[in-house]
Amino acid sequence: MSIDTSLRTIEHLIGGEATAGDSTRTSVVWDPATGEEHAQVVLADPRDVDRAVKAAQQAFPEWSEASLARRSKVMFAFRELLDSHIDELARLIASEHGKVVEDAKGEISRGLEVVEFACGLPQMLKGDYSEQVSGGVDAHSFRQPLGVCVGITPFNFPAMVPMWMHPMAIAAGNSFVLKPSERDPSASNFVAELYREAGLPDGVFNVAHGDKVAVDALLDHPDVAAVSFVGSTPIARYVHERASATGKRVQALGGAKNHAVVMPDADLEYTADQLIAAGFGSAGQRCMAISVVVTVGEVADPLMERVAAKAREIKVGPGLDPSSEMGPVVTAQARDRIEDYIGQGVNAGADARVDGRELDVPTGGFFVGPTLFDRVTTDMSIYTDEIFGPVLCAIRVDSLDEAIALINRGSFANGAAIFTSSGQAARRFEREVQVGMIGVNVPIPVPMAYYSFGGWKDSLFGDHHIHGAEGFRFYTRAKAVTTRWPEDPAAASRTLHFPTSR
Ligand code: NAD
């Protein structure tokens, strides 16, 4: 399979067919490195959404009846195809998202790990059995797929985040409609083609492109059983409320403001390198990016010196240029928003150790240089708001107690990290910090596929984290069976009392 990079219109993939659908609305997909139009993507209206849901619904009976062996065979084939197409997919992502190709490969590899976990579906779908729960009575339980599941995903990981969802849902026997971000939609079509080549029946995985109109139609659709959402907090809250109101199962992961606490006993050189990678990788457009450094005591000055020097050295350039370390941000609006926040930080009195607006970055595309603010206070907008760009803020505190209390006052609660050489400090941190994912000397603690991913508070609405064992639970529902084969039915006792096992 080859990518047609001259493709001007990106269409839906519904029931195995590419279609522009009934809607005439489209949206521009930009090349963030040049600021030029890369393609147009069609935007589904409710009729197009209904067609996608119907295709998934029609495919569901056969797929949910497929043996576990058949399902895992398809997942293994999909895994192989994905692995052999990493380079192409990474370049496609770089051309629409803007991230550097190596970073795009990293996200695909993390998505691939979820596919590999999903290949173990026979083990994950095993039920429970208890014999002789009462005289001559046995009990067992198992889990069954839900039906049509939907994924609504953000722009920042166009391959990995959808792969937190669809391999798990499909492995569990569901059919799926993906509504990816309209800003970098091509990766989803690419993945759909790979599923097809892997032998997945048409209609089990569908891609419907669109914006709020498509999302609302999916949230309200009576034949959608479950919705997985990843995106910003206001939309996550909205999706959770609206889809729950129509009785759907929902998990909605929101935004983040992740803190890294640096203790005086941390290895400074190592920590500075990790902060640079986690603050500025993917131009800060990661839900697990570190956006706040909390320096404890005397570590502040030497750490800030190092981080500022390293931030100035970052090579900013097009994602497709192998020498670039950091690419552009996704759109001109994102660049303007980020630069506006930098201005707000300066006006509020934060110490701009590195001001990305003043660095020498390529012109033409949506580039913003890395920015480092020191002496930030908790009332500043650069601290309270999720900027989602290459802006790292540092706050100075005197103790670990203060650092933990600071993190716990926040409304976002995705991830947090501590850099220290003290096991005691690390243990306290991991037990007392109220977030969903903790790193100890690891800045972006994205859990492996066989653990689950998710935040707390305003970073996740719903009660299931995503992928891992929780993924299989989310995409299935339990059934419990009680069985009796009386040897002499006529002699079996008859009672109007509620049956007990005693
Ligand atoms: P977004 O919330 O703008 O969009 C996410 C999805 O929702 C897209 O598919 C979009 O089309 C749709 N959408 C946008 N506005 C909508 C509306 N008004 N009504 C209905 N649907 C709407 O997010 P984004 O800018 O694409 O991605 C960045 C955000 O995602 C950041 O806040 C980031 O922290 C978050 N994110 C979170 C995680 C996590 O695991 N918690 C992971 C990745 C990204």
mmCIF file of N, CA and C and ligand atoms in Angstrom, residues 151-157 160-161 164 179-183 210-216 219 229-236 238-239 252-257 285-288 330 337 386 388 412 414 437 453-455 459-460 466, ligand 1:
data_model
loop_
_atom_site.group_PDB
_atom_site.id
_atom_site.type_symbol
_atom_site.label_atom_id
_atom_site.label_comp_id
_atom_site.label_asym_id
_atom_site.label_seq_id
_atom_site.Cartn_x
_atom_site.Cartn_y
_atom_site.Cartn_z
ATOM 1 N N GLY A 151 -15.297 5.934 18.925
ATOM 2 C CA GLY A 151 -14.116 6.639 19.453
ATOM 3 C C GLY A 151 -14.079 8.047 18.873
ATOM 4 N N ILE A 152 -13.898 9.027 19.734
ATOM 5 C CA ILE A 152 -13.784 10.429 19.293
ATOM 6 C C ILE A 152 -12.441 10.919 19.820
ATOM 7 N N THR A 153 -11.548 11.336 18.914
ATOM 8 C CA THR A 153 -10.152 11.479 19.334
ATOM 9 C C THR A 153 -9.566 12.858 18.999
ATOM 10 N N PRO A 154 -8.471 13.234 19.700
ATOM 11 C CA PRO A 154 -7.871 14.560 19.540
ATOM 12 C C PRO A 154 -6.808 14.562 18.451
ATOM 13 N N PHE A 155 -6.304 15.754 18.151
ATOM 14 C CA PHE A 155 -5.333 15.867 17.055
ATOM 15 C C PHE A 155 -3.939 15.412 17.463
ATOM 16 N N ASN A 156 -3.644 15.399 18.775
ATOM 17 C CA ASN A 156 -2.218 15.363 19.139
ATOM 18 C C ASN A 156 -1.557 13.992 19.001
ATOM 19 N N PHE A 157 -2.359 12.930 19.022
ATOM 20 C CA PHE A 157 -1.830 11.584 18.749
ATOM 21 C C PHE A 157 -2.779 10.908 17.756
ATOM 22 N N MET A 160 -1.894 6.911 17.952
ATOM 23 C CA MET A 160 -1.858 6.205 19.237
ATOM 24 C C MET A 160 -3.179 6.282 19.997
ATOM 25 N N VAL A 161 -3.756 7.482 20.111
ATOM 26 C CA VAL A 161 -4.968 7.578 20.940
ATOM 27 C C VAL A 161 -6.111 6.731 20.376
ATOM 28 N N TRP A 164 -5.676 3.293 21.458
ATOM 29 C CA TRP A 164 -6.039 2.951 22.838
ATOM 30 C C TRP A 164 -7.428 2.330 22.867
ATOM 31 N N LYS A 179 -14.274 8.675 15.000
ATOM 32 C CA LYS A 179 -14.398 10.061 14.527
ATOM 33 C C LYS A 179 -13.100 10.742 14.976
ATOM 34 N N PRO A 180 -12.087 10.731 14.088
ATOM 35 C CA PRO A 180 -10.803 11.318 14.479
ATOM 36 C C PRO A 180 -10.844 12.836 14.400
ATOM 37 N N SER A 181 -9.766 13.458 14.860
ATOM 38 C CA SER A 181 -9.672 14.911 14.753
ATOM 39 C C SER A 181 -9.685 15.316 13.290
ATOM 40 N N GLU A 182 -10.400 16.379 12.997
ATOM 41 C CA GLU A 182 -10.469 16.888 11.621
ATOM 42 C C GLU A 182 -9.181 17.606 11.234
ATOM 43 N N ARG A 183 -8.264 17.795 12.211
ATOM 44 C CA ARG A 183 -7.037 18.521 11.879
ATOM 45 C C ARG A 183 -5.970 17.612 11.268
ATOM 46 N N GLY A 210 -15.297 14.439 10.818
ATOM 47 C CA GLY A 210 -16.239 15.511 11.112
ATOM 48 C C GLY A 210 -15.851 16.360 12.293
ATOM 49 N N ASP A 211 -16.785 17.223 12.651
ATOM 50 C CA ASP A 211 -16.577 18.149 13.767
ATOM 51 C C ASP A 211 -17.716 17.964 14.776
ATOM 52 N N LYS A 212 -18.118 19.036 15.420
ATOM 53 C CA LYS A 212 -19.153 18.935 16.454
ATOM 54 C C LYS A 212 -20.451 18.317 15.925
ATOM 55 N N VAL A 213 -20.787 18.608 14.655
ATOM 56 C CA VAL A 213 -22.034 18.067 14.086
ATOM 57 C C VAL A 213 -21.990 16.536 14.111
ATOM 58 N N ALA A 214 -20.855 15.981 13.694
ATOM 59 C CA ALA A 214 -20.720 14.518 13.672
ATOM 60 C C ALA A 214 -20.695 13.969 15.101
ATOM 61 N N VAL A 215 -19.981 14.667 15.979
ATOM 62 C CA VAL A 215 -19.890 14.189 17.369
ATOM 63 C C VAL A 215 -21.281 14.138 17.994
ATOM 64 N N ASP A 216 -22.043 15.215 17.832
ATOM 65 C CA ASP A 216 -23.379 15.236 18.436
ATOM 66 C C ASP A 216 -24.261 14.121 17.876
ATOM 67 N N LEU A 219 -23.255 10.971 19.590
ATOM 68 C CA LEU A 219 -23.633 10.940 21.009
ATOM 69 C C LEU A 219 -25.128 10.658 21.171
ATOM 70 N N PHE A 229 -13.931 8.853 24.531
ATOM 71 C CA PHE A 229 -13.522 10.186 24.060
ATOM 72 C C PHE A 229 -12.188 10.544 24.682
ATOM 73 N N VAL A 230 -11.328 11.191 23.901
ATOM 74 C CA VAL A 230 -10.107 11.801 24.437
ATOM 75 C C VAL A 230 -9.993 13.185 23.803
ATOM 76 N N GLY A 231 -9.794 14.193 24.626
ATOM 77 C CA GLY A 231 -9.669 15.556 24.118
ATOM 78 C C GLY A 231 -9.566 16.534 25.266
ATOM 79 N N SER A 232 -10.020 17.762 25.044
ATOM 80 C CA SER A 232 -9.896 18.785 26.076
ATOM 81 C C SER A 232 -10.984 18.607 27.143
ATOM 82 N N THR A 233 -10.742 19.174 28.313
ATOM 83 C CA THR A 233 -11.666 18.965 29.435
ATOM 84 C C THR A 233 -13.084 19.480 29.175
ATOM 85 N N PRO A 234 -13.277 20.677 28.625
ATOM 86 C CA PRO A 234 -14.677 21.115 28.435
ATOM 87 C C PRO A 234 -15.453 20.174 27.519
ATOM 88 N N ILE A 235 -14.797 19.677 26.462
ATOM 89 C CA ILE A 235 -15.507 18.785 25.524
ATOM 90 C C ILE A 235 -15.687 17.409 26.167
ATOM 91 N N ALA A 236 -14.704 16.968 26.949
ATOM 92 C CA ALA A 236 -14.828 15.667 27.632
ATOM 93 C C ALA A 236 -16.031 15.688 28.578
ATOM 94 N N TYR A 238 -18.641 17.605 28.388
ATOM 95 C CA TYR A 238 -19.851 17.684 27.549
ATOM 96 C C TYR A 238 -20.196 16.299 26.975
ATOM 97 N N VAL A 239 -19.201 15.618 26.436
ATOM 98 C CA VAL A 239 -19.426 14.300 25.822
ATOM 99 C C VAL A 239 -19.946 13.317 26.877
ATOM 100 N N ALA A 252 -14.498 9.490 29.134
ATOM 101 C CA ALA A 252 -14.123 10.736 28.458
ATOM 102 C C ALA A 252 -12.896 11.310 29.152
ATOM 103 N N LEU A 253 -11.774 11.210 28.452
ATOM 104 C CA LEU A 253 -10.503 11.678 29.025
ATOM 105 C C LEU A 253 -10.267 13.120 28.600
ATOM 106 N N GLY A 254 -9.901 13.968 29.563
ATOM 107 C CA GLY A 254 -9.781 15.402 29.307
ATOM 108 C C GLY A 254 -8.344 15.898 29.326
ATOM 109 N N GLY A 255 -8.209 17.194 29.532
ATOM 110 C CA GLY A 255 -6.915 17.863 29.444
ATOM 111 C C GLY A 255 -6.035 17.651 30.669
ATOM 112 N N ALA A 256 -4.922 18.365 30.695
ATOM 113 C CA ALA A 256 -3.930 18.093 31.733
ATOM 114 C C ALA A 256 -3.055 19.310 31.997
ATOM 115 N N LYS A 257 -2.452 19.323 33.152
ATOM 116 C CA LYS A 257 -1.414 20.291 33.504
ATOM 117 C C LYS A 257 -0.490 19.491 34.432
ATOM 118 N N GLN A 285 2.658 19.460 22.811
ATOM 119 C CA GLN A 285 1.266 19.063 22.522
ATOM 120 C C GLN A 285 1.040 17.600 22.897
ATOM 121 N N ARG A 286 1.318 17.292 24.161
ATOM 122 C CA ARG A 286 1.071 15.938 24.659
ATOM 123 C C ARG A 286 0.264 16.072 25.940
ATOM 124 N N CYS A 287 -0.709 15.160 26.101
ATOM 125 C CA CYS A 287 -1.491 15.212 27.339
ATOM 126 C C CYS A 287 -0.627 14.833 28.530
ATOM 127 N N MET A 288 0.497 14.184 28.282
ATOM 128 C CA MET A 288 1.398 13.831 29.380
ATOM 129 C C MET A 288 2.663 14.693 29.355
ATOM 130 N N VAL A 330 0.125 22.790 15.675
ATOM 131 C CA VAL A 330 -0.764 22.195 14.659
ATOM 132 C C VAL A 330 -1.429 23.202 13.724
ATOM 133 N N ARG A 337 -2.507 31.420 19.908
ATOM 134 C CA ARG A 337 -2.957 31.248 21.297
ATOM 135 C C ARG A 337 -1.757 31.101 22.230
ATOM 136 N N GLU A 386 -4.435 25.183 30.558
ATOM 137 C CA GLU A 386 -3.672 24.251 29.736
ATOM 138 C C GLU A 386 -3.290 24.989 28.443
ATOM 139 N N PHE A 388 -1.007 23.940 26.111
ATOM 140 C CA PHE A 388 -0.822 22.926 25.065
ATOM 141 C C PHE A 388 0.132 23.417 23.984
ATOM 142 N N PHE A 412 -6.879 19.660 37.164
ATOM 143 C CA PHE A 412 -6.401 18.602 36.261
ATOM 144 C C PHE A 412 -5.642 17.575 37.085
ATOM 145 N N ASN A 414 -3.954 14.406 35.547
ATOM 146 C CA ASN A 414 -3.578 13.324 34.634
ATOM 147 C C ASN A 414 -2.336 12.611 35.157
ATOM 148 N N MET A 437 -1.612 8.987 37.119
ATOM 149 C CA MET A 437 -0.379 8.319 36.667
ATOM 150 C C MET A 437 0.846 9.039 37.225
ATOM 151 N N PHE A 453 -4.548 3.419 31.234
ATOM 152 C CA PHE A 453 -4.164 4.821 31.156
ATOM 153 C C PHE A 453 -5.355 5.668 31.573
ATOM 154 N N GLY A 454 -5.098 6.657 32.419
ATOM 155 C CA GLY A 454 -6.189 7.585 32.729
ATOM 156 C C GLY A 454 -5.874 8.474 33.897
ATOM 157 N N GLY A 455 -6.508 9.644 33.902
ATOM 158 C CA GLY A 455 -6.305 10.591 34.994
ATOM 159 C C GLY A 455 -7.463 10.576 35.972
ATOM 160 N N SER A 459 -9.479 15.383 34.507
ATOM 161 C CA SER A 459 -8.764 14.732 33.411
ATOM 162 C C SER A 459 -9.451 13.448 32.959
ATOM 163 N N LEU A 460 -10.516 13.037 33.633
ATOM 164 C CA LEU A 460 -11.258 11.851 33.161
ATOM 165 C C LEU A 460 -12.663 11.841 33.750
ATOM 166 N N ILE A 466 -8.407 3.699 30.311
ATOM 167 C CA ILE A 466 -8.472 3.217 28.931
ATOM 168 C C ILE A 466 -7.397 2.134 28.730
HETATM 169 P P1 NAD B 1 -10.592 18.922 21.390
HETATM 170 O O1 NAD B 1 -11.310 18.725 22.665
HETATM 171 O O2 NAD B 1 -10.677 20.249 20.729
HETATM 172 O O3 NAD B 1 -11.102 17.862 20.280
HETATM 173 C C1 NAD B 1 -11.193 16.492 20.575
HETATM 174 C C2 NAD B 1 -12.291 15.885 19.699
HETATM 175 O O4 NAD B 1 -13.539 16.503 20.018
HETATM 176 C C3 NAD B 1 -12.055 16.087 18.209
HETATM 177 O O5 NAD B 1 -12.405 14.903 17.528
HETATM 178 C C4 NAD B 1 -12.987 17.232 17.848
HETATM 179 O O6 NAD B 1 -13.478 17.156 16.516
HETATM 180 C C5 NAD B 1 -14.122 17.082 18.841
HETATM 181 N N1 NAD B 1 -14.724 18.374 19.229
HETATM 182 C C6 NAD B 1 -14.093 19.572 19.296
HETATM 183 N N2 NAD B 1 -14.946 20.520 19.710
HETATM 184 C C7 NAD B 1 -16.139 19.906 19.919
HETATM 185 C C8 NAD B 1 -17.419 20.364 20.367
HETATM 186 N N3 NAD B 1 -17.635 21.636 20.677
HETATM 187 N N4 NAD B 1 -18.408 19.456 20.483
HETATM 188 C C9 NAD B 1 -18.211 18.167 20.174
HETATM 189 N N5 NAD B 1 -17.011 17.684 19.750
HETATM 190 C C10 NAD B 1 -15.991 18.532 19.623
HETATM 191 O O7 NAD B 1 -9.060 18.508 21.646
HETATM 192 P P2 NAD B 1 -7.810 18.682 20.682
HETATM 193 O O8 NAD B 1 -7.449 20.114 20.605
HETATM 194 O O9 NAD B 1 -8.016 17.924 19.440
HETATM 195 O O10 NAD B 1 -6.683 17.893 21.528
HETATM 196 C C11 NAD B 1 -5.966 18.463 22.567
HETATM 197 C C12 NAD B 1 -6.616 18.194 23.902
HETATM 198 O O11 NAD B 1 -6.750 16.806 24.124
HETATM 199 C C13 NAD B 1 -5.779 18.709 25.065
HETATM 200 O O12 NAD B 1 -6.641 19.282 26.020
HETATM 201 C C14 NAD B 1 -5.116 17.463 25.621
HETATM 202 O O13 NAD B 1 -4.739 17.516 26.979
HETATM 203 C C15 NAD B 1 -6.222 16.475 25.410
HETATM 204 N N6 NAD B 1 -5.699 15.111 25.426
HETATM 205 C C16 NAD B 1 -5.919 14.363 26.527
HETATM 206 C C17 NAD B 1 -5.428 13.074 26.596
HETATM 207 C C18 NAD B 1 -5.652 12.221 27.806
HETATM 208 O O14 NAD B 1 -5.282 11.064 27.760
HETATM 209 N N7 NAD B 1 -6.265 12.696 28.862
HETATM 210 C C19 NAD B 1 -4.700 12.541 25.521
HETATM 211 C C20 NAD B 1 -4.502 13.338 24.397
HETATM 212 C C21 NAD B 1 -5.014 14.630 24.360
#
